[in-house]
Amino acid sequence: MKTGITFSLALSLGSWFGAVDAYWRMNCGVAQTGRVDPILSPGSVSGHVHLLSGATNVNTTSDYDSLSAASCTSCSIQKDLSAYWTPLMYYQFANGSFTPVPNGGTVVYYLGRGDDIANVVPFPKGLKMVSGDSTARSYDNTTMTYGPNSTFPPRPVADRVSFVCIDYTNETPQTTFLNNTDCPEGLRAQIQFQSCWDGVNLYKSDQSHVAYLSQIDNGICPPSHPVLLPHLFFEIYYFPNSMDTSDGGQFVFSNGDTTGYGFHGDFLNGWDTDVLTDAVTQCLVNDTDGVIEDCAPLAASQDEYYANNCPERPALVNEQVKGILPKLPGCNTVTSGPAAAPQGICSTEPSLNTPEDTDGETRVEPTINSTTIAMSSGSTATYQGCYIDESNGARALSAASTTNSTGMSTALCAAYCQNKGYSVFATEYSDECYCGSSISASTTNETDCAMACVGNLTQWCGGPDRLSVWLISGNETNASTSSGPTVANSTYISCYSDNTGGSRTLTTRTMDSSMTLEMCASTAQKGNYKYFGVEYADECWVGDTLATTGATLAEGQCSMTCAGNTSELCGGPNALSLFQNNLYQQPGNPSTVNITGSSAQFGYLGCYTEGTSGRALGGSASYSTTSSSMTVEYCVAACYAKGYDYAGVEYSDECYCNNIGITNGATTASSGCSMICDGNQAEYCGGSNRVNIYELKNSTSPSRLARRELQHSRRFMLSHWFGLS
Ligand SMILES: *[C@@H]1O[C@H](CO)[C@@H](O)[C@H](O)[C@H]1NC(C)=O
Ligand SMILES: *[C@@H]1O[C@H](CO)[C@@H](O)[C@H](O)[C@H]1NC(C)=O
Ligand SMILES: *[C@@H]1O[C@H](CO)[C@@H](O)[C@H](O)[C@H]1NC(C)=O
Ligand SMILES: *[C@@H]1O[C@H](CO)[C@@H](O)[C@H](O)[C@H]1NC(C)=O
Ligand SMILES: *[C@@H]1O[C@H](CO)[C@@H](O)[C@H](O)[C@H]1NC(C)=O
Ligand SMILES: *[C@@H]1O[C@H](CO)[C@@H](O)[C@H](O)[C@H]1NC(C)=O
Ligand SMILES: *[C@@H]1O[C@H](CO)[C@@H](O)[C@H](O)[C@H]1NC(C)=O
Ligand SMILES: *[C@@H]1O[C@H](CO)[C@@H](O)[C@H](O)[C@H]1NC(C)=O
Ligand SMILES: *[C@@H]1O[C@H](CO)[C@@H](O)[C@H](O)[C@H]1NC(C)=O
Ligand SMILES: *[C@@H]1O[C@H](CO)[C@@H](O)[C@H](O)[C@H]1NC(C)=O
Ligand SMILES: *[C@@H]1O[C@H](CO)[C@@H](O)[C@H](O)[C@H]1NC(C)=O
Ligand SMILES: CC(=O)N[C@H]1CO[C@H](CO)[C@@H](O)[C@@H]1O
């Protein structure tokens, strides 16, 4: 998984909200990071950096119509092309420099709130609003909501901002300011919006077109703002514990605010009006678990892979806002109050970059046997369907593979496989490419292959363990018709060049004065090497990849008889009789691991980075061991035997266990976990600071149950901080 969002939802517990709600909640990846604010700084560079979610084309001049032209949104509901943004959180090192705190994106809630909920109306086209006060550095206990009497008392509007430090073992109340930042499971910044509209103005710069409910998240609207809107609420997940804070630095928002009182949020409506109207009517009043699947108008355009399919766009403002920065972008002084801190204005501002125009671009659904692409070689590739990969731990197409995390597309994979002489190719998980001569795996529902290619977002590139399979016309029989020597459990490739410009085609050599093809095949099988080749009568070469320096030679160049069998040919000078080992097992991560002698099963969660301030499987109750015969099964069994629910393998021989799950680090590309287990050549055991994590399924251990309870109770939990009921 490449998105941090599923991760952050798993962390959710506790909430601002007291009463049982009707609502929906939507996860959002990042659309843009930079000094962009089309509400407060239209057409110019904003005063401070924002984390923007929503329509992919959000820019400095966005309005309803321009957002509506976006090709996608970084949020899960594709018919919502709104833009949502908040200031970005940084860490200021003791030496004065800054770096962004890793975030898990924004969760946007639409809640049915207010006494007048029966008359709630959808956001009108083009409505925009800002909640919060960027200049605030202390709690304002005098500016109150409308509250006419003791049934609907007024409340300080400052309560619209809140922070939750998430710590499963030591729950702390939420605060209206940034207090504790030692948050093992993350820090949630939260902002409530105005739900009462004057019914006339889509925007007024003093925000007087909208007003808060009397209780902010519930109650009544003032008579001046009689129209009730859906109640909007953002949660932004930060991971302060993934920063090394040992230098004694501090957390600060992009506007220079260390207190959190100046946190704020912006909303620019870009919804498809029909979809929003249907969702408000059908779901806002009675969807009590917030799940989009339960709301038909929203589910229809939900994209499970929103963060990959609509990734963050390149920076619109020509300045650096990530990495290590000498100062906060813009002219923002770090202040801690209590006095208000007006927005600093710079005399000069960076230029704007011209973004690639993707407005209106839509994804093309390929049709089996009729969608074709023309390849630069002149061949044509025809779409074959969505196939299941790794159904029993082995790759469906294993002859060759590559990953390109920026450029993968159907055409790129096609060219790669054709160059290697294969006629079947397939893309997977947005950036992987596999080749073979034929495919015998099972097809599956086309909707399973729903990840866009990273190199061309209008094409599909498979999904998790799902292959978008293509066939190159004219090359169907290339591999299968090649004749040549037969060796059991091996396929002859061709006579192949070696030692071109001093580069070896395969990695590892053994020599034997009684060399035969079978002897070399046996070496490849024992070591689980994908290829083997015999050269110069007595040299056996094995390896998993063919160096790009090698190429097919005329068969006549492999005409030396084998040292151990004069009836077989064993290559020639700098020429390999090259074979593929059909017993080769592509290393993988078993998706489930059974515990011998028990019904317990562990499921694979993914490849994770270790945290900078602690192990991914950290916490006080954890265990680790190493073994020169490490396998996934060994580690899982060792953790289970000691009563742990999580197991992780790393660096080919290390094993980690804990009971509370992932406490540090984050999901990362599977390519980071590519070290072979010391005890099983067909399994991966993590990498350097990368860990493959497994979780006990259906655990009944008290810690897991308690954690799940906290997650489930989210929507029912009474807010002790705000004293709501
Ligand atoms: C903002 O985006 C809209 C829609 O893509 C585009 O028409 C407009 O020119 C962009 N504005 C700027 C300043 O780039
Ligand atoms: C508001 O806060 C100030 C400073 O803490 C305090 O002196 C004052 O009494 C408070 N006012 C109200 C109405 O609570
Ligand atoms: C409180 O104010 C609301 C709204 O104006 C009104 O409907 C209600 O009757 C009032 N309640 C009391 C006890 O005055
Ligand atoms: C602020 O954090 C400290 C340290 O974690 C804690 O002791 C204190 O109770 C917190 N304050 C509030 C108002 O929650
Ligand atoms: C809510 O009520 C509407 C109208 O009665 C109905 O169409 C919809 O299915 C209900 N939704 C849920 C989640 O129960
Ligand atoms: C595609 O063509 C192949 C070979 O002609 C055929 O076996 C298969 O059923 C076709 N699939 C579809 C979905 O038409
Ligand atoms: C990835 O693909 C892009 C676009 O085709 C190409 O420019 C780049 O060199 C490729 N990167 C790797 C590592 O192959
Ligand atoms: C594929 O999945 C979609 C969405 O879940 C469903 O509507 C459709 O009926 C499925 N098609 C098949 C052939 O199972
Ligand atoms: C992206 O894919 C579409 C659909 O296959 C294709 O028409 C387009 O040419 C591709 N774009 C690039 C830059 O290759
Ligand atoms: C080929 O592989 C199969 C399956 O592993 C094995 O049973 C068989 O003995 C092998 N044949 C030879 C000649 O090695
Ligand atoms: C694990 O057990 C399940 C049933 O309990 C079985 O279906 C599955 O094949 C087993 N998996 C392995 C890898 O042994
Ligand atoms: C017709 C066709 O696509 N032929 C291709 C088969 O594959 C080789 C590479 O192995 C190409 O060179 C051919 O053009």
XYZ file of N, CA and C in Angstrom, residues 11 39 66 84-85 89 187 253 323 337 355 358 389 413 440 543 586 616 622 633 641 645 665 706:
72
model
N -6.415 4.273 12.910
C -6.015 4.887 14.173
C -7.156 5.637 14.841
N -9.297 31.130 -1.873
C -10.305 31.956 -1.202
C -9.679 33.262 -0.708
N -14.096 25.939 -12.384
C -12.783 25.362 -12.711
C -12.595 24.040 -11.966
N -10.392 21.308 -0.146
C -10.342 21.404 1.315
C -8.897 21.687 1.700
N -8.647 22.664 2.563
C -7.251 22.874 2.947
C -7.079 23.425 4.356
N 1.731 21.330 9.038
C 2.531 21.308 10.267
C 4.006 21.021 9.952
N -1.253 12.376 15.813
C -1.877 13.582 16.352
C -2.932 14.011 15.342
N 2.974 25.366 13.042
C 2.238 25.357 11.788
C 2.861 26.350 10.806
N 11.287 18.909 2.567
C 12.716 18.747 2.853
C 13.102 19.629 4.028
N 2.315 33.515 21.099
C 1.273 34.254 21.770
C 1.701 34.808 23.105
N 1.082 24.371 -14.673
C 0.858 22.939 -14.526
C 0.430 22.301 -15.853
N -4.699 18.703 -17.236
C -5.348 17.387 -17.334
C -6.857 17.518 -17.202
N -3.042 -12.624 -9.515
C -1.631 -12.966 -9.397
C -1.386 -13.609 -8.035
N 5.503 -1.156 -20.263
C 5.586 -2.582 -19.940
C 5.637 -3.404 -21.225
N -1.797 -18.770 -17.385
C -2.813 -19.779 -17.120
C -3.595 -19.457 -15.850
N 21.701 -17.139 -12.117
C 21.310 -15.792 -11.682
C 19.810 -15.609 -11.818
N 9.342 -17.366 -7.676
C 9.469 -15.928 -7.444
C 9.271 -15.686 -5.948
N 8.614 -0.072 13.947
C 7.222 -0.141 13.492
C 6.415 -0.959 14.488
N 7.234 -5.689 23.699
C 7.593 -6.228 22.395
C 8.735 -7.217 22.576
N 7.288 -18.010 8.357
C 6.569 -18.947 9.219
C 7.254 -19.055 10.589
N 3.768 -17.921 19.697
C 4.078 -18.735 20.877
C 4.293 -17.861 22.111
N 0.379 -10.682 18.805
C -0.556 -10.678 17.681
C 0.061 -10.130 16.397
N 6.673 4.453 11.953
C 6.908 4.138 10.556
C 5.617 4.202 9.764
N -9.686 -4.582 23.085
C -9.824 -3.242 23.639
C -9.628 -2.206 22.544
